Coordinates of C-alpha atoms in Angstrom, one line a residue:
Chain A
M1 CA -40.2 -92.2 -80.1
L2 CA -41.9 -93.9 -82.9
T3 CA -40.6 -91.3 -85.3
A4 CA -37.1 -92.0 -84.5
I5 CA -37.6 -95.7 -85.0
V6 CA -39.3 -95.3 -88.4
T7 CA -36.8 -93.0 -89.9
Q8 CA -33.9 -94.9 -88.7
S9 CA -35.3 -98.2 -89.8
N10 CA -35.9 -97.0 -93.3
G11 CA -33.7 -99.7 -94.9
R12 CA -33.5 -102.2 -92.1
I13 CA -36.7 -102.5 -90.3
V14 CA -35.7 -105.8 -88.6
N15 CA -32.9 -104.2 -86.8
V16 CA -35.0 -101.5 -85.2
R17 CA -37.6 -104.0 -84.2
L18 CA -35.0 -105.9 -82.4
A19 CA -33.8 -102.8 -80.6
A20 CA -37.3 -102.0 -79.6
S21 CA -38.1 -105.4 -78.2
D22 CA -34.7 -105.3 -76.4
T23 CA -35.5 -102.2 -74.5
T24 CA -39.1 -102.9 -73.8
D25 CA -41.0 -105.6 -72.1
T26 CA -40.9 -108.9 -73.9
T27 CA -44.3 -110.0 -72.8
V28 CA -46.0 -106.8 -74.1
V29 CA -46.4 -108.3 -77.5
G30 CA -48.6 -111.0 -76.2
E31 CA -50.9 -108.5 -74.5
E32 CA -50.9 -106.1 -77.3
A33 CA -54.5 -107.0 -78.2
T34 CA -55.9 -106.2 -74.7
T35 CA -53.9 -103.1 -74.0
L36 CA -54.5 -101.6 -77.4
A37 CA -58.2 -102.3 -77.1
A38 CA -58.2 -100.5 -73.8
A39 CA -56.4 -97.5 -75.2
P40 CA -59.0 -95.2 -76.7
S41 CA -57.0 -93.5 -79.4
A42 CA -56.5 -95.1 -82.8
E43 CA -52.9 -96.0 -83.2
G44 CA -53.1 -95.6 -86.9
E45 CA -50.9 -97.1 -89.6
T46 CA -47.6 -96.5 -87.8
T47 CA -48.4 -99.0 -85.0
A48 CA -49.6 -101.5 -87.5
E49 CA -46.5 -101.1 -89.6
T50 CA -43.8 -101.1 -87.0
K51 CA -45.5 -103.3 -84.3
T52 CA -44.0 -101.0 -81.7
A53 CA -44.5 -101.1 -78.0
P54 CA -48.0 -100.1 -76.8
N55 CA -49.1 -96.8 -75.4
P56 CA -47.1 -96.0 -72.3
I57 CA -50.3 -95.0 -70.5
A58 CA -52.2 -98.2 -71.2
P59 CA -52.5 -100.3 -68.0
E60 CA -51.1 -103.7 -68.0
T61 CA -53.2 -106.6 -66.7
K62 CA -50.4 -108.3 -64.6
E63 CA -49.5 -105.0 -62.9
L64 CA -53.2 -104.4 -62.2
A65 CA -53.6 -107.9 -60.8
W66 CA -50.5 -107.6 -58.6
A67 CA -51.4 -104.1 -57.3
A68 CA -54.9 -105.1 -56.6
G69 CA -53.8 -108.3 -54.9
S70 CA -51.3 -106.5 -52.7
F71 CA -53.7 -103.8 -51.8
I72 CA -56.5 -106.1 -50.9
V73 CA -54.2 -108.3 -48.8
L74 CA -52.8 -105.3 -47.0
F75 CA -56.3 -103.9 -46.4
V76 CA -57.7 -107.2 -45.1
L77 CA -54.7 -107.6 -42.8
M78 CA -54.9 -104.0 -41.7
R79 CA -58.7 -104.1 -41.1
F80 CA -58.9 -107.3 -39.2
F81 CA -55.6 -107.8 -37.5
L82 CA -52.9 -105.0 -37.6
F83 CA -54.9 -101.9 -37.0
P84 CA -57.2 -103.2 -34.2
K85 CA -54.2 -104.5 -32.3
L86 CA -52.3 -101.2 -32.5
K87 CA -55.4 -99.2 -31.8
Q88 CA -56.2 -101.3 -28.8
G89 CA -52.7 -100.5 -27.4
M90 CA -53.1 -96.8 -28.1
D91 CA -56.5 -96.6 -26.6
A92 CA -55.4 -98.5 -23.5
R93 CA -52.4 -96.2 -23.1
Y94 CA -54.5 -93.1 -23.6
A95 CA -57.1 -94.3 -21.1
G96 CA -54.3 -95.0 -18.7
I97 CA -52.8 -91.6 -19.3
R98 CA -56.2 -90.0 -18.8
G99 CA -56.7 -91.9 -15.6
D100 CA -53.3 -90.9 -14.4
I101 CA -54.0 -87.3 -15.1
E102 CA -57.3 -87.5 -13.2
G103 CA -55.6 -89.2 -10.3
A104 CA -52.9 -86.5 -10.3
D105 CA -55.6 -83.8 -10.3
R106 CA -57.3 -85.4 -7.4
T107 CA -54.0 -85.8 -5.5
K108 CA -53.2 -82.2 -6.3
A109 CA -56.6 -81.0 -5.0
D110 CA -56.1 -83.1 -1.8
A111 CA -52.7 -81.7 -1.3
R112 CA -54.0 -78.2 -1.8
G113 CA -56.7 -78.8 0.9
E114 CA -54.0 -80.2 3.2
V115 CA -51.9 -77.2 2.7
A116 CA -54.8 -74.9 3.5
E117 CA -55.6 -76.8 6.6
Y118 CA -52.0 -76.7 7.7
E119 CA -51.9 -73.0 7.0
R120 CA -55.0 -72.5 9.1
A121 CA -53.4 -74.5 12.0
L122 CA -50.2 -72.6 11.6
E123 CA -52.1 -69.3 11.8
A124 CA -53.9 -70.4 15.0
V125 CA -50.6 -71.5 16.6
R126 CA -49.0 -68.3 15.6
A127 CA -51.8 -66.2 17.1
E128 CA -51.7 -68.2 20.3
A129 CA -47.9 -67.8 20.5
A130 CA -48.3 -64.1 19.9
A131 CA -50.9 -63.8 22.7
R132 CA -48.7 -65.8 25.0
V133 CA -45.7 -63.6 24.2
D134 CA -47.8 -60.5 24.8
K135 CA -49.0 -61.8 28.1
A136 CA -45.5 -62.7 29.2
R137 CA -44.3 -59.3 28.2
Q138 CA -47.1 -57.7 30.2
T139 CA -46.2 -59.7 33.2
V140 CA -42.5 -59.0 32.8
D141 CA -43.3 -55.3 32.4
A142 CA -45.5 -55.2 35.5
E143 CA -42.9 -57.1 37.5
R144 CA -40.2 -54.7 36.3
Q145 CA -42.4 -51.7 37.1
A146 CA -43.0 -53.1 40.6
K147 CA -39.4 -53.8 41.2
L148 CA -38.4 -50.5 39.9
A149 CA -40.8 -48.7 42.2
E150 CA -39.6 -50.8 45.1
V151 CA -36.0 -50.0 44.4
N152 CA -36.8 -46.3 43.9
A153 CA -38.7 -46.3 47.2
R154 CA -35.7 -47.9 48.9
I155 CA -33.3 -45.5 47.4
A156 CA -35.5 -42.6 48.4
A157 CA -35.8 -43.8 51.9
K158 CA -32.0 -44.3 52.1
R159 CA -31.4 -40.9 50.7
A160 CA -33.9 -39.3 53.2
E161 CA -32.2 -41.2 56.0
A162 CA -28.8 -40.0 54.9
E163 CA -30.0 -36.5 54.5
A164 CA -31.5 -36.6 58.0
E165 CA -28.2 -37.9 59.4
N166 CA -26.4 -35.2 57.5
A167 CA -28.7 -32.5 58.8
A168 CA -28.4 -33.8 62.3
A169 CA -24.6 -33.9 62.1
R170 CA -24.6 -30.4 60.6
A171 CA -26.9 -29.1 63.4
A172 CA -24.7 -30.8 66.0
V173 CA -21.6 -29.2 64.4
R174 CA -23.3 -25.9 64.3
D175 CA -24.4 -26.1 67.8
Q176 CA -20.8 -26.9 68.8
V177 CA -19.5 -24.1 66.7
A178 CA -22.1 -21.7 68.1
V179 CA -21.2 -22.8 71.7
A180 CA -17.5 -22.4 70.9
V181 CA -18.1 -19.0 69.1
S182 CA -20.3 -17.7 72.0
Q183 CA -17.7 -18.8 74.5
V184 CA -14.9 -17.1 72.5
A185 CA -17.1 -14.0 72.0
S186 CA -18.1 -13.8 75.7
R187 CA -14.4 -14.3 76.7
A188 CA -13.4 -11.6 74.2
A189 CA -16.1 -9.2 75.5
E190 CA -15.1 -10.0 79.1
L191 CA -11.5 -9.1 78.3
A192 CA -12.5 -6.0 76.5
T193 CA -15.2 -4.7 78.9
G194 CA -14.1 -6.3 82.1
R195 CA -17.4 -7.9 82.8
A196 CA -19.1 -10.9 81.5
P197 CA -21.8 -10.2 78.9
D198 CA -25.2 -11.6 79.0
A199 CA -25.1 -15.1 77.7
A200 CA -28.5 -14.9 75.9
T201 CA -27.5 -11.7 74.1
V202 CA -24.2 -13.3 72.9
Q203 CA -26.0 -16.4 71.9
S204 CA -28.6 -14.6 69.9
A205 CA -25.8 -12.4 68.2
V206 CA -23.8 -15.5 67.3
S207 CA -26.8 -17.3 65.9
A208 CA -27.8 -14.2 63.9
A209 CA -24.2 -13.9 62.5
M210 CA -24.1 -17.6 61.7
E211 CA -27.6 -17.3 60.0
S212 CA -26.4 -14.5 57.8
A213 CA -23.2 -16.4 57.0
G214 CA -25.0 -19.6 56.3
S215 CA -27.6 -17.8 54.1
R216 CA -24.8 -16.3 52.1
Chain B
M1 CA -36.8 -102.4 -108.7
E2 CA -35.0 -102.0 -105.6
A3 CA -34.6 -98.3 -106.3
I4 CA -38.3 -98.0 -106.6
A5 CA -38.8 -99.8 -103.3
H6 CA -36.3 -97.4 -101.7
L7 CA -38.2 -94.5 -103.1
I8 CA -41.5 -95.7 -101.8
A9 CA -40.0 -96.3 -98.5
A10 CA -38.5 -92.8 -98.5
A11 CA -41.8 -91.3 -99.4
E12 CA -43.5 -93.3 -96.6
A13 CA -40.9 -92.2 -94.2
T14 CA -41.4 -88.5 -95.0
A15 CA -45.1 -88.9 -94.6
A16 CA -44.6 -90.6 -91.3
D17 CA -42.1 -87.9 -90.4
E18 CA -44.6 -85.2 -91.1
K19 CA -47.2 -86.9 -89.1
N20 CA -44.9 -87.3 -86.2
A21 CA -43.7 -83.7 -86.4
N22 CA -47.4 -82.6 -86.3
A23 CA -48.0 -84.9 -83.3
A24 CA -45.0 -83.5 -81.5
M25 CA -46.0 -79.9 -82.2
S26 CA -49.6 -80.4 -81.1
A27 CA -48.4 -82.3 -78.1
G28 CA -46.3 -79.3 -77.1
F29 CA -49.1 -76.9 -77.7
A30 CA -51.5 -79.1 -75.7
Y31 CA -49.3 -79.1 -72.7
G32 CA -48.3 -75.5 -73.0
L33 CA -51.9 -74.3 -73.2
A34 CA -53.0 -76.7 -70.5
A35 CA -50.5 -75.2 -68.1
I36 CA -51.6 -71.6 -68.4
G37 CA -54.9 -71.8 -66.6
P38 CA -53.9 -74.0 -63.7
G39 CA -50.7 -71.9 -63.3
I40 CA -52.8 -68.8 -62.8
G41 CA -55.3 -70.7 -60.7
I42 CA -52.7 -72.2 -58.3
G43 CA -50.9 -68.9 -57.9
Y44 CA -54.1 -67.1 -57.0
L45 CA -55.2 -69.9 -54.7
V46 CA -51.9 -70.1 -52.8
G47 CA -51.7 -66.3 -52.6
K48 CA -55.1 -66.0 -51.1
S49 CA -54.4 -68.9 -48.7
V50 CA -51.3 -67.2 -47.5
E51 CA -53.2 -64.0 -47.0
A52 CA -55.9 -65.9 -45.0
M53 CA -53.2 -67.6 -42.9
A54 CA -51.5 -64.3 -42.2
R55 CA -54.7 -62.7 -41.2
Q56 CA -55.9 -65.5 -39.0
P57 CA -53.0 -67.7 -38.0
E58 CA -55.2 -69.8 -35.7
A59 CA -57.1 -71.1 -38.8
A60 CA -53.9 -71.9 -40.6
G61 CA -54.4 -75.7 -40.4
M62 CA -57.8 -75.6 -41.9
V63 CA -56.8 -73.2 -44.6
R64 CA -53.8 -75.4 -45.5
T65 CA -55.9 -78.5 -45.8
T66 CA -58.4 -76.7 -48.0
M67 CA -55.6 -75.2 -50.0
F68 CA -54.1 -78.6 -50.8
L69 CA -57.5 -79.9 -51.9
G70 CA -57.9 -76.8 -54.1
I71 CA -54.4 -77.3 -55.5
A72 CA -55.2 -80.9 -56.2
F73 CA -58.3 -80.0 -58.2
T74 CA -56.6 -77.3 -60.1
E75 CA -53.5 -79.2 -60.8
A76 CA -55.5 -82.1 -62.2
L77 CA -56.2 -79.9 -65.3
A78 CA -52.6 -79.3 -66.0
L79 CA -51.9 -83.0 -65.5
I80 CA -54.6 -84.0 -67.9
G81 CA -52.8 -81.7 -70.3
F82 CA -49.6 -83.6 -69.6
V83 CA -51.3 -86.9 -70.2
V84 CA -52.7 -85.6 -73.5
F85 CA -49.1 -84.6 -74.3
I86 CA -47.9 -88.1 -73.7
L87 CA -50.8 -89.6 -75.7
L88 CA -50.1 -87.4 -78.7
K89 CA -46.4 -87.8 -78.6
F90 CA -46.0 -91.5 -78.0
A91 CA -49.3 -93.2 -78.8
Chain C
M1 CA -21.8 -81.6 -79.4
I2 CA -23.0 -84.0 -76.8
A3 CA -24.4 -87.4 -77.6
L4 CA -27.8 -87.0 -75.9
E5 CA -30.3 -89.5 -76.9
F6 CA -33.5 -89.8 -75.0
P7 CA -34.5 -93.5 -74.6
E8 CA -37.6 -94.9 -75.9
I9 CA -40.4 -93.9 -73.5
N10 CA -41.5 -97.5 -72.9
S11 CA -38.0 -98.5 -71.8
I12 CA -38.2 -96.1 -68.8
L13 CA -41.8 -97.1 -67.9
R14 CA -42.2 -100.7 -68.8
W15 CA -40.1 -103.3 -67.1
K16 CA -39.0 -106.8 -68.1
D17 CA -40.5 -109.7 -66.2
I18 CA -38.4 -110.8 -63.2
F19 CA -40.2 -114.1 -63.6
P20 CA -43.2 -114.6 -65.9
G21 CA -46.0 -112.3 -65.0
F22 CA -44.1 -110.5 -62.2
N23 CA -42.2 -107.3 -63.0
K24 CA -40.8 -104.5 -61.1
I25 CA -44.2 -102.8 -60.6
A26 CA -45.6 -106.0 -59.1
L27 CA -42.4 -106.2 -57.0
I28 CA -42.9 -102.7 -55.6
A29 CA -46.6 -103.3 -54.9
V30 CA -45.8 -106.5 -53.0
L31 CA -42.9 -104.8 -51.2
A32 CA -45.3 -101.9 -50.2
T33 CA -47.6 -104.5 -48.6
L34 CA -44.8 -106.4 -47.0
I35 CA -43.2 -103.2 -45.5
S36 CA -46.5 -102.0 -44.1
V37 CA -47.3 -105.4 -42.6
V38 CA -43.9 -105.6 -41.0
I39 CA -44.0 -102.1 -39.6
F40 CA -47.4 -102.7 -38.0
L41 CA -46.5 -106.2 -36.8
L42 CA -43.4 -104.9 -35.1
A43 CA -45.3 -102.0 -33.7
A44 CA -48.1 -104.1 -32.4
R45 CA -45.7 -106.5 -30.7
K46 CA -44.1 -103.8 -28.6
D47 CA -45.2 -102.9 -25.2
H48 CA -48.1 -100.4 -25.5
S49 CA -48.2 -99.2 -22.0
T50 CA -45.1 -96.9 -22.1
A51 CA -44.4 -94.0 -24.4
P52 CA -44.0 -95.3 -28.0
K53 CA -40.5 -95.5 -29.4
G54 CA -39.0 -96.6 -32.7
V55 CA -41.3 -98.6 -34.9
R56 CA -44.3 -98.2 -32.7
N57 CA -43.9 -94.5 -32.7
L58 CA -43.7 -94.5 -36.5
A59 CA -46.9 -96.6 -36.8
E60 CA -48.8 -94.5 -34.2
T61 CA -47.7 -91.3 -35.9
I62 CA -49.1 -92.5 -39.2
V63 CA -52.3 -93.7 -37.6
E64 CA -52.8 -90.4 -35.8
F65 CA -52.0 -88.5 -38.9
I66 CA -54.7 -90.3 -40.8
E67 CA -57.2 -90.0 -37.9
N68 CA -56.6 -86.3 -37.2
G69 CA -55.3 -85.0 -40.5
V70 CA -57.6 -86.9 -42.9
V71 CA -60.7 -88.5 -41.2
M72 CA -61.5 -85.9 -38.6
Q73 CA -61.0 -83.0 -41.0
T74 CA -63.3 -84.4 -43.7
M75 CA -65.8 -86.9 -42.2
G76 CA -65.8 -86.1 -38.5
K77 CA -66.3 -88.6 -35.7
E78 CA -68.6 -90.9 -37.6
G79 CA -65.9 -91.4 -40.2
L80 CA -63.5 -93.1 -37.8
P81 CA -64.4 -96.6 -38.9
W82 CA -62.9 -95.7 -42.3
T83 CA -59.5 -95.1 -40.7
P84 CA -58.1 -98.6 -41.5
F85 CA -59.1 -98.3 -45.2
L86 CA -57.7 -94.8 -45.6
L87 CA -54.6 -95.8 -43.6
T88 CA -54.1 -98.7 -46.0
M89 CA -54.6 -96.5 -49.0
F90 CA -52.2 -93.8 -47.7
L91 CA -49.5 -96.3 -46.8
F92 CA -49.8 -98.3 -50.1
I93 CA -49.7 -95.2 -52.3
Y94 CA -46.9 -93.7 -50.4
L95 CA -44.8 -96.8 -50.5
C96 CA -45.6 -97.2 -54.2
N97 CA -44.5 -93.6 -54.8
V98 CA -41.3 -93.5 -52.8
P99 CA -39.4 -96.1 -54.9
G100 CA -39.2 -93.5 -57.6
I101 CA -36.2 -92.0 -55.7
I102 CA -34.8 -95.1 -54.1
P103 CA -31.7 -96.3 -55.9
F104 CA -32.0 -99.5 -57.9
L105 CA -35.8 -99.4 -57.7
Q106 CA -35.9 -96.0 -59.4
M107 CA -39.5 -96.4 -60.4
P108 CA -42.7 -95.2 -58.7
A109 CA -45.3 -98.0 -59.1
T110 CA -48.0 -95.4 -59.4
A111 CA -46.4 -94.1 -62.6
R112 CA -48.0 -97.1 -64.3
M113 CA -51.7 -96.5 -65.0
A114 CA -52.7 -99.9 -63.6
V115 CA -52.1 -99.0 -59.9
P116 CA -53.9 -95.6 -59.7
M117 CA -56.6 -96.9 -62.0
F118 CA -57.3 -99.8 -59.7
L119 CA -57.3 -97.5 -56.7
A120 CA -59.6 -94.9 -58.3
L121 CA -62.1 -97.5 -59.5
M122 CA -62.2 -99.0 -56.1
V123 CA -62.8 -95.6 -54.5
W124 CA -65.5 -95.0 -57.1
V125 CA -67.3 -98.3 -56.3
I126 CA -66.9 -97.6 -52.5
Y127 CA -68.3 -94.1 -52.4
N128 CA -71.2 -94.9 -54.7
G129 CA -71.9 -97.9 -52.6
V130 CA -71.8 -95.9 -49.4
G131 CA -74.1 -93.3 -50.9
I132 CA -76.6 -95.9 -52.0
K133 CA -76.4 -97.7 -48.7
H134 CA -76.9 -94.6 -46.6
Q135 CA -79.5 -92.8 -48.7
G136 CA -81.0 -95.5 -51.0
L137 CA -80.5 -95.5 -54.7
G138 CA -83.2 -92.8 -55.3
G139 CA -82.1 -90.6 -52.5
Y140 CA -78.4 -90.8 -53.5
L141 CA -79.2 -90.0 -57.1
K142 CA -81.4 -87.2 -56.0
S143 CA -78.9 -85.6 -53.7
T144 CA -76.1 -86.0 -56.2
L145 CA -77.8 -85.0 -59.4
F146 CA -80.2 -82.4 -57.9
P147 CA -78.3 -80.6 -55.2
P148 CA -80.6 -78.6 -53.0
G149 CA -80.5 -74.9 -52.9
V150 CA -80.3 -74.4 -56.7
P151 CA -83.0 -72.7 -58.6
K152 CA -85.2 -75.2 -60.5
A153 CA -84.4 -73.7 -63.9
L154 CA -80.7 -74.3 -63.4
Y155 CA -81.1 -78.0 -63.0
V156 CA -81.0 -78.2 -66.8
L157 CA -77.4 -77.1 -66.5
V158 CA -76.4 -78.4 -63.1
T159 CA -77.6 -82.0 -63.4
P160 CA -75.5 -83.0 -66.3
I161 CA -72.5 -81.3 -64.8
E162 CA -73.0 -83.0 -61.5
F163 CA -73.6 -86.3 -63.2
I164 CA -70.4 -86.1 -65.2
S165 CA -68.5 -84.8 -62.2
A166 CA -69.6 -87.6 -59.8
I167 CA -69.6 -90.5 -62.2
I168 CA -66.8 -89.8 -64.6
V169 CA -64.6 -86.9 -63.6
R170 CA -64.0 -87.9 -60.0
P171 CA -62.4 -91.3 -60.6
F172 CA -60.7 -90.1 -63.7
S173 CA -59.1 -87.1 -62.1
L174 CA -58.2 -89.2 -59.0
A175 CA -56.3 -91.7 -61.1
V176 CA -54.8 -89.2 -63.5
R177 CA -53.6 -86.9 -60.8
L178 CA -51.6 -89.6 -59.1
F179 CA -50.4 -91.2 -62.2
A180 CA -49.4 -88.1 -64.1
N181 CA -47.7 -86.6 -61.0
M182 CA -45.6 -89.6 -60.5
M183 CA -44.9 -90.2 -64.2
A184 CA -43.9 -86.6 -64.7
G185 CA -41.6 -86.7 -61.8
H186 CA -40.1 -89.9 -63.1
I187 CA -39.5 -88.5 -66.6
L188 CA -38.1 -85.3 -65.2
L189 CA -35.6 -87.3 -63.1
V190 CA -34.6 -89.4 -66.1
T191 CA -34.2 -86.3 -68.3
F192 CA -31.9 -84.6 -65.9
A193 CA -30.0 -87.7 -65.0
L194 CA -29.4 -88.3 -68.7
L195 CA -28.5 -84.7 -69.4
S196 CA -25.9 -84.6 -66.6
E197 CA -24.5 -87.9 -67.6
A198 CA -24.1 -86.8 -71.2
L199 CA -22.5 -83.5 -70.1
F200 CA -20.1 -85.2 -67.7
Q201 CA -19.0 -87.6 -70.5
A202 CA -18.9 -85.0 -73.3
K203 CA -15.9 -85.1 -75.7
D204 CA -15.7 -81.4 -75.5
K205 CA -14.0 -80.8 -72.2
V206 CA -15.5 -77.3 -71.8
L207 CA -18.9 -78.9 -71.4
I208 CA -18.0 -81.0 -68.4
P209 CA -18.3 -78.3 -65.7
V210 CA -21.7 -77.3 -67.3
G211 CA -22.9 -80.8 -66.2
I212 CA -23.1 -79.5 -62.7
L213 CA -26.2 -77.5 -63.5
P214 CA -28.4 -80.4 -64.5
F215 CA -26.9 -82.4 -61.7
V216 CA -27.9 -79.8 -59.1
M217 CA -31.4 -79.7 -60.7
L218 CA -31.5 -83.5 -60.4
I219 CA -30.7 -83.3 -56.6
F220 CA -33.3 -80.6 -56.2
L221 CA -35.9 -82.7 -58.1
T222 CA -35.1 -85.8 -56.1
S223 CA -35.9 -83.9 -52.9
F224 CA -38.9 -82.4 -54.5
E225 CA -40.1 -85.9 -55.3
V226 CA -39.9 -86.8 -51.7
L227 CA -42.5 -84.1 -51.0
V228 CA -44.6 -85.1 -54.0
A229 CA -44.7 -88.7 -53.0
F230 CA -46.1 -87.8 -49.6
L231 CA -48.4 -85.1 -50.9
Q232 CA -50.0 -87.3 -53.6
A233 CA -50.6 -90.1 -51.1
Y234 CA -52.1 -87.5 -48.7
I235 CA -54.3 -85.9 -51.3
F236 CA -55.5 -89.3 -52.6
A237 CA -56.5 -90.4 -49.1
M238 CA -58.0 -87.0 -48.4
L239 CA -60.1 -86.9 -51.6
T240 CA -61.2 -90.5 -50.9
A241 CA -62.4 -89.4 -47.5
V242 CA -64.1 -86.3 -48.9
Y243 CA -66.0 -88.4 -51.5
I244 CA -67.0 -91.1 -49.0
G245 CA -68.0 -88.5 -46.4
G246 CA -70.0 -86.5 -49.1
A247 CA -71.8 -89.7 -50.2
A248 CA -72.6 -90.7 -46.6
H249 CA -73.9 -87.3 -45.5
P250 CA -74.9 -85.0 -48.3
E251 CA -75.1 -81.3 -47.7
H252 CA -78.4 -80.7 -46.0

């Protein structure tokens, strides 16, 4: 930068100086002594000649003062007022959240216990119900068996009765048939031989014939 | 008389020119040289950190913190070079 | 050719007084304080029992970032009383960095040596003070200059290095890191802004489309500066915490 200024200003130094002080800070010139003293490097003849702006790195007192002031004010406010207040709120909320979580855990454990108890009760009730159903079923079975047996017995009795009646009727019919047949047979023999056959002989012959027919 | 004054001024100007040219050149060298080491250093550092993070992703947070600290220390060298550049060029 | 003339360096770094003794750097520093105070005041006034929203959320996020990301990582639990200090430091530096990309301010206050120098000197005083308070003057010097676990013969070499490191290099690098990062960013932004302006206004019409290239670079650098502003504030707070923690509890 200085180079440009010096070469350009060869004939008209005043001009360039004006330009330099235009672009740069006006108060810098007043602080030149302090800032240059702070800067370690020797500026050499060029600075002395052109009275240019100081080192761009050299710190300025007023900036230092304002920065330090702002920082210290901020720190004091933060340390004694802003941060504790915010932190208090955060801690309170975190404590609350932690308490809530613990409460929720407790409630959950309680609920779990209740569920287990309920399940136990349910199990017992279910077992009882099953027992009762079994018992009822057994009773019903027994009753049914009994009734079935009774009915069967009744049916068997009726059947036996009917069979007996049947047999009696049949025997009666046979007797009548045998009587009729022996009468017919003795009449036929009487007509053929001229004398009445022995009743017992006819009867035994008829019954033998009927036996063989019935057995067929 | 005026011509002589102009001549002297011109001579002074060339002297100043030469000085400034030297300053600019050394400033460039200062920064260029100062950037080599930290460049290699940061490359190596970040490469190793990525390797570590890939190998152990659960330690990535710690590795990253340490990596930034390492970069800060390494980078300071390059930045000092940059400050020297500014001092040489403009002071 | 284009008429590209880089301005005098001081004209992009030094600012005229707004009123005597108060320039843009001072304005930014004061604004940083005001903005932080307003954010925390608004945050503290809100109801703290429900989930944080808006300003309170912002403030609590910053506080938690400092607590978990800076203090707990470097100093552990006993460093928590330092949270307000580191919080102030982080906020102040960040809010001084960020105006570098805010239109009309366009100047990071930390790109002037005064601000980082003050902060670094303060940190230097604090960590030395903490070391002397916790270990006594002799103990602090002993643990700093004669780190344990080093062969006796090496102290000839180690002690001067440790002395220079702890007394000179630390504050110097702390200040220069912040300052140079921000100034370099500022100068880069100025350079590319000037270059794109000169190309967009070039007499040779062919050059006008070329101006898009530095303009894209300018946009990229602006977003990069957003990152740098945060990162430098974070690193400054982090290193402060590391130095204070190291002074309070030296490696056993």
